[in-house]
Amino acid sequence: MTLLTDAARPAPVDADDRSARLVGAGTAWNDRIDADRAAAHLTYRVHGTGEGAVATRISAGRHDFFVDEPAALAGDDVAASPVEYALGALISCQVVVYRLYANALGIPFDDISITATGRLDAARLFGKDDQVRAGFQSIELDVRVSGTETQERYDHLASVVDAHCPVLDLFSNPTPVTSTVSRV
């Protein structure tokens, strides 16, 4: 299982190294996509197995982690909940895309932190009100960047990030989902 211990934290990266890595990755992807448009088509596969009361062990590539619920929702509270992971996925995707486009547009910043607040009405979950969404009614992102650019430049960066962030797109637009259930 992947835990966020000091040993598992990413090594510190200075601005020059981050820029070189972003440019290198961006150049490589651009070259692949220019050579074969289908190279941009990615498939992600993640597997989950139920454990404990309502927890799930997730395997994603080389990484294993748990998702659970607090005791009030029948969980053992051994990990963040599915909706907390969803907000975490949104935050982490935003951080990546902010760094990518800040570098590409020449709009540097020193540090970034993001707080996501999701508002959810659990009445649908518990079968009490089929008129409300089962998911978030709203999500607010509070993005904080430190740096020497003007607010207008950071606002421009934010609009570019929001137009290109894959996980924000998941929250903002319907995604076709198919589901099959098999008795084993």
PDB file of N, CA and C in Angstrom, residues 10-61:
ATOM      1  N   PRO A  10       7.622  12.970  -2.791  1.00  0.00           N
ATOM      2  CA  PRO A  10       8.501  13.301  -3.912  1.00  0.00           C
ATOM      3  C   PRO A  10       9.709  14.099  -3.427  1.00  0.00           C
ATOM      4  N   ALA A  11      10.834  13.880  -4.082  1.00  0.00           N
ATOM      5  CA  ALA A  11      12.036  14.642  -3.739  1.00  0.00           C
ATOM      6  C   ALA A  11      11.820  16.106  -4.115  1.00  0.00           C
ATOM      7  N   PRO A  12      12.416  17.017  -3.371  1.00  0.00           N
ATOM      8  CA  PRO A  12      12.299  18.433  -3.736  1.00  0.00           C
ATOM      9  C   PRO A  12      12.834  18.661  -5.152  1.00  0.00           C
ATOM     10  N   VAL A  13      12.169  19.532  -5.888  1.00  0.00           N
ATOM     11  CA  VAL A  13      12.562  19.844  -7.255  1.00  0.00           C
ATOM     12  C   VAL A  13      12.672  21.356  -7.368  1.00  0.00           C
ATOM     13  N   ASP A  14      13.799  21.839  -7.907  1.00  0.00           N
ATOM     14  CA  ASP A  14      13.909  23.286  -8.075  1.00  0.00           C
ATOM     15  C   ASP A  14      13.213  23.710  -9.371  1.00  0.00           C
ATOM     16  N   ALA A  15      13.036  24.998  -9.532  1.00  0.00           N
ATOM     17  CA  ALA A  15      12.272  25.532 -10.665  1.00  0.00           C
ATOM     18  C   ALA A  15      12.904  25.143 -12.001  1.00  0.00           C
ATOM     19  N   ASP A  16      14.221  25.153 -12.090  1.00  0.00           N
ATOM     20  CA  ASP A  16      14.882  24.800 -13.348  1.00  0.00           C
ATOM     21  C   ASP A  16      14.663  23.337 -13.697  1.00  0.00           C
ATOM     22  N   ASP A  17      14.780  22.453 -12.705  1.00  0.00           N
ATOM     23  CA  ASP A  17      14.561  21.027 -12.958  1.00  0.00           C
ATOM     24  C   ASP A  17      13.106  20.779 -13.344  1.00  0.00           C
ATOM     25  N   ARG A  18      12.163  21.423 -12.633  1.00  0.00           N
ATOM     26  CA  ARG A  18      10.741  21.261 -12.962  1.00  0.00           C
ATOM     27  C   ARG A  18      10.487  21.718 -14.397  1.00  0.00           C
ATOM     28  N   SER A  19      11.036  22.875 -14.767  1.00  0.00           N
ATOM     29  CA  SER A  19      10.860  23.393 -16.116  1.00  0.00           C
ATOM     30  C   SER A  19      11.430  22.431 -17.151  1.00  0.00           C
ATOM     31  N   ALA A  20      12.622  21.909 -16.909  1.00  0.00           N
ATOM     32  CA  ALA A  20      13.241  20.977 -17.858  1.00  0.00           C
ATOM     33  C   ALA A  20      12.394  19.717 -18.008  1.00  0.00           C
ATOM     34  N   ARG A  21      11.870  19.214 -16.896  1.00  0.00           N
ATOM     35  CA  ARG A  21      11.027  18.019 -16.961  1.00  0.00           C
ATOM     36  C   ARG A  21       9.738  18.291 -17.718  1.00  0.00           C
ATOM     37  N   LEU A  22       9.110  19.447 -17.472  1.00  0.00           N
ATOM     38  CA  LEU A  22       7.873  19.798 -18.162  1.00  0.00           C
ATOM     39  C   LEU A  22       8.108  19.991 -19.657  1.00  0.00           C
ATOM     40  N   VAL A  23       9.178  20.693 -20.011  1.00  0.00           N
ATOM     41  CA  VAL A  23       9.490  20.902 -21.423  1.00  0.00           C
ATOM     42  C   VAL A  23       9.807  19.573 -22.099  1.00  0.00           C
ATOM     43  N   GLY A  24      10.588  18.735 -21.438  1.00  0.00           N
ATOM     44  CA  GLY A  24      10.931  17.430 -22.007  1.00  0.00           C
ATOM     45  C   GLY A  24       9.706  16.563 -22.236  1.00  0.00           C
ATOM     46  N   ALA A  25       8.841  16.494 -21.241  1.00  0.00           N
ATOM     47  CA  ALA A  25       7.631  15.686 -21.378  1.00  0.00           C
ATOM     48  C   ALA A  25       6.709  16.281 -22.440  1.00  0.00           C
ATOM     49  N   GLY A  26       6.526  17.594 -22.423  1.00  0.00           N
ATOM     50  CA  GLY A  26       5.665  18.247 -23.405  1.00  0.00           C
ATOM     51  C   GLY A  26       6.173  18.057 -24.827  1.00  0.00           C
ATOM     52  N   THR A  27       7.474  18.195 -25.015  1.00  0.00           N
ATOM     53  CA  THR A  27       8.066  18.000 -26.339  1.00  0.00           C
ATOM     54  C   THR A  27       7.884  16.566 -26.813  1.00  0.00           C
ATOM     55  N   ALA A  28       8.155  15.608 -25.931  1.00  0.00           N
ATOM     56  CA  ALA A  28       8.004  14.200 -26.302  1.00  0.00           C
ATOM     57  C   ALA A  28       6.558  13.888 -26.682  1.00  0.00           C
ATOM     58  N   TRP A  29       5.591  14.372 -25.894  1.00  0.00           N
ATOM     59  CA  TRP A  29       4.181  14.124 -26.205  1.00  0.00           C
ATOM     60  C   TRP A  29       3.768  14.808 -27.495  1.00  0.00           C
ATOM     61  N   ASN A  30       4.190  16.043 -27.674  1.00  0.00           N
ATOM     62  CA  ASN A  30       3.859  16.741 -28.916  1.00  0.00           C
ATOM     63  C   ASN A  30       4.394  15.994 -30.123  1.00  0.00           C
ATOM     64  N   ASP A  31       5.632  15.516 -30.050  1.00  0.00           N
ATOM     65  CA  ASP A  31       6.230  14.772 -31.165  1.00  0.00           C
ATOM     66  C   ASP A  31       5.460  13.484 -31.442  1.00  0.00           C
ATOM     67  N   ARG A  32       5.109  12.742 -30.366  1.00  0.00           N
ATOM     68  CA  ARG A  32       4.345  11.493 -30.549  1.00  0.00           C
ATOM     69  C   ARG A  32       2.990  11.757 -31.188  1.00  0.00           C
ATOM     70  N   ILE A  33       2.303  12.779 -30.705  1.00  0.00           N
ATOM     71  CA  ILE A  33       0.963  13.074 -31.219  1.00  0.00           C
ATOM     72  C   ILE A  33       1.037  13.587 -32.654  1.00  0.00           C
ATOM     73  N   ASP A  34       2.057  14.405 -32.956  1.00  0.00           N
ATOM     74  CA  ASP A  34       2.215  14.875 -34.330  1.00  0.00           C
ATOM     75  C   ASP A  34       2.491  13.716 -35.282  1.00  0.00           C
ATOM     76  N   ALA A  35       3.247  12.729 -34.827  1.00  0.00           N
ATOM     77  CA  ALA A  35       3.581  11.578 -35.669  1.00  0.00           C
ATOM     78  C   ALA A  35       2.396  10.629 -35.829  1.00  0.00           C
ATOM     79  N   ASP A  36       1.565  10.541 -34.793  1.00  0.00           N
ATOM     80  CA  ASP A  36       0.431   9.613 -34.827  1.00  0.00           C
ATOM     81  C   ASP A  36      -0.617  10.120 -33.851  1.00  0.00           C
ATOM     82  N   ARG A  37      -1.667  10.718 -34.370  1.00  0.00           N
ATOM     83  CA  ARG A  37      -2.718  11.311 -33.522  1.00  0.00           C
ATOM     84  C   ARG A  37      -3.255  10.319 -32.498  1.00  0.00           C
ATOM     85  N   ALA A  38      -3.276   9.022 -32.851  1.00  0.00           N
ATOM     86  CA  ALA A  38      -3.777   7.996 -31.933  1.00  0.00           C
ATOM     87  C   ALA A  38      -2.888   7.840 -30.700  1.00  0.00           C
ATOM     88  N   ALA A  39      -1.670   8.356 -30.748  1.00  0.00           N
ATOM     89  CA  ALA A  39      -0.772   8.265 -29.590  1.00  0.00           C
ATOM     90  C   ALA A  39      -1.306   9.049 -28.394  1.00  0.00           C
ATOM     91  N   ALA A  40      -2.249   9.951 -28.636  1.00  0.00           N
ATOM     92  CA  ALA A  40      -2.842  10.731 -27.544  1.00  0.00           C
ATOM     93  C   ALA A  40      -3.947   9.974 -26.825  1.00  0.00           C
ATOM     94  N   HIS A  41      -4.359   8.836 -27.377  1.00  0.00           N
ATOM     95  CA  HIS A  41      -5.449   8.066 -26.784  1.00  0.00           C
ATOM     96  C   HIS A  41      -4.892   7.178 -25.681  1.00  0.00           C
ATOM     97  N   LEU A  42      -5.207   7.514 -24.453  1.00  0.00           N
ATOM     98  CA  LEU A  42      -4.704   6.793 -23.284  1.00  0.00           C
ATOM     99  C   LEU A  42      -5.828   6.000 -22.645  1.00  0.00           C
ATOM    100  N   THR A  43      -5.487   4.865 -22.080  1.00  0.00           N
ATOM    101  CA  THR A  43      -6.444   4.056 -21.335  1.00  0.00           C
ATOM    102  C   THR A  43      -5.889   3.835 -19.936  1.00  0.00           C
ATOM    103  N   TYR A  44      -6.690   4.142 -18.947  1.00  0.00           N
ATOM    104  CA  TYR A  44      -6.315   3.900 -17.557  1.00  0.00           C
ATOM    105  C   TYR A  44      -7.193   2.784 -17.020  1.00  0.00           C
ATOM    106  N   ARG A  45      -6.608   1.869 -16.281  1.00  0.00           N
ATOM    107  CA  ARG A  45      -7.381   0.781 -15.687  1.00  0.00           C
ATOM    108  C   ARG A  45      -7.003   0.711 -14.203  1.00  0.00           C
ATOM    109  N   VAL A  46      -8.010   0.775 -13.371  1.00  0.00           N
ATOM    110  CA  VAL A  46      -7.833   0.723 -11.921  1.00  0.00           C
ATOM    111  C   VAL A  46      -8.740  -0.387 -11.407  1.00  0.00           C
ATOM    112  N   HIS A  47      -8.284  -1.142 -10.432  1.00  0.00           N
ATOM    113  CA  HIS A  47      -9.056  -2.261  -9.895  1.00  0.00           C
ATOM    114  C   HIS A  47      -9.340  -2.018  -8.416  1.00  0.00           C
ATOM    115  N   GLY A  48     -10.518  -2.402  -7.971  1.00  0.00           N
ATOM    116  CA  GLY A  48     -10.879  -2.272  -6.566  1.00  0.00           C
ATOM    117  C   GLY A  48     -11.512  -3.538  -6.033  1.00  0.00           C
ATOM    118  N   THR A  49     -11.223  -3.844  -4.764  1.00  0.00           N
ATOM    119  CA  THR A  49     -11.782  -5.002  -4.077  1.00  0.00           C
ATOM    120  C   THR A  49     -12.300  -4.550  -2.719  1.00  0.00           C
ATOM    121  N   GLY A  50     -13.528  -4.931  -2.412  1.00  0.00           N
ATOM    122  CA  GLY A  50     -14.103  -4.568  -1.125  1.00  0.00           C
ATOM    123  C   GLY A  50     -13.393  -5.248   0.027  1.00  0.00           C
ATOM    124  N   GLU A  51     -13.163  -4.495   1.108  1.00  0.00           N
ATOM    125  CA  GLU A  51     -12.553  -5.018   2.336  1.00  0.00           C
ATOM    126  C   GLU A  51     -13.215  -4.346   3.535  1.00  0.00           C
ATOM    127  N   GLY A  52     -13.183  -5.007   4.665  1.00  0.00           N
ATOM    128  CA  GLY A  52     -13.763  -4.430   5.873  1.00  0.00           C
ATOM    129  C   GLY A  52     -15.255  -4.183   5.694  1.00  0.00           C
ATOM    130  N   ALA A  53     -15.784  -3.213   6.422  1.00  0.00           N
ATOM    131  CA  ALA A  53     -17.221  -2.922   6.361  1.00  0.00           C
ATOM    132  C   ALA A  53     -17.616  -2.386   4.986  1.00  0.00           C
ATOM    133  N   VAL A  54     -17.030  -1.276   4.575  1.00  0.00           N
ATOM    134  CA  VAL A  54     -17.338  -0.695   3.261  1.00  0.00           C
ATOM    135  C   VAL A  54     -16.097  -0.153   2.567  1.00  0.00           C
ATOM    136  N   ALA A  55     -14.917  -0.506   3.051  1.00  0.00           N
ATOM    137  CA  ALA A  55     -13.673  -0.010   2.458  1.00  0.00           C
ATOM    138  C   ALA A  55     -13.382  -0.718   1.141  1.00  0.00           C
ATOM    139  N   THR A  56     -12.504  -0.110   0.359  1.00  0.00           N
ATOM    140  CA  THR A  56     -12.076  -0.679  -0.911  1.00  0.00           C
ATOM    141  C   THR A  56     -10.564  -0.560  -1.016  1.00  0.00           C
ATOM    142  N   ARG A  57      -9.914  -1.670  -1.388  1.00  0.00           N
ATOM    143  CA  ARG A  57      -8.486  -1.624  -1.716  1.00  0.00           C
ATOM    144  C   ARG A  57      -8.406  -1.348  -3.211  1.00  0.00           C
ATOM    145  N   ILE A  58      -7.736  -0.276  -3.564  1.00  0.00           N
ATOM    146  CA  ILE A  58      -7.589   0.137  -4.956  1.00  0.00           C
ATOM    147  C   ILE A  58      -6.177  -0.185  -5.417  1.00  0.00           C
ATOM    148  N   SER A  59      -6.070  -0.773  -6.601  1.00  0.00           N
ATOM    149  CA  SER A  59      -4.782  -0.999  -7.251  1.00  0.00           C
ATOM    150  C   SER A  59      -4.773  -0.194  -8.533  1.00  0.00           C
ATOM    151  N   ALA A  60      -3.823   0.715  -8.620  1.00  0.00           N
ATOM    152  CA  ALA A  60      -3.672   1.576  -9.795  1.00  0.00           C
ATOM    153  C   ALA A  60      -2.213   1.517 -10.215  1.00  0.00           C
ATOM    154  N   GLY A  61      -1.929   0.729 -11.239  1.00  0.00           N
ATOM    155  CA  GLY A  61      -0.532   0.556 -11.639  1.00  0.00           C
ATOM    156  C   GLY A  61       0.259  -0.083 -10.523  1.00  0.00           C
TER     157      GLY A  61
END
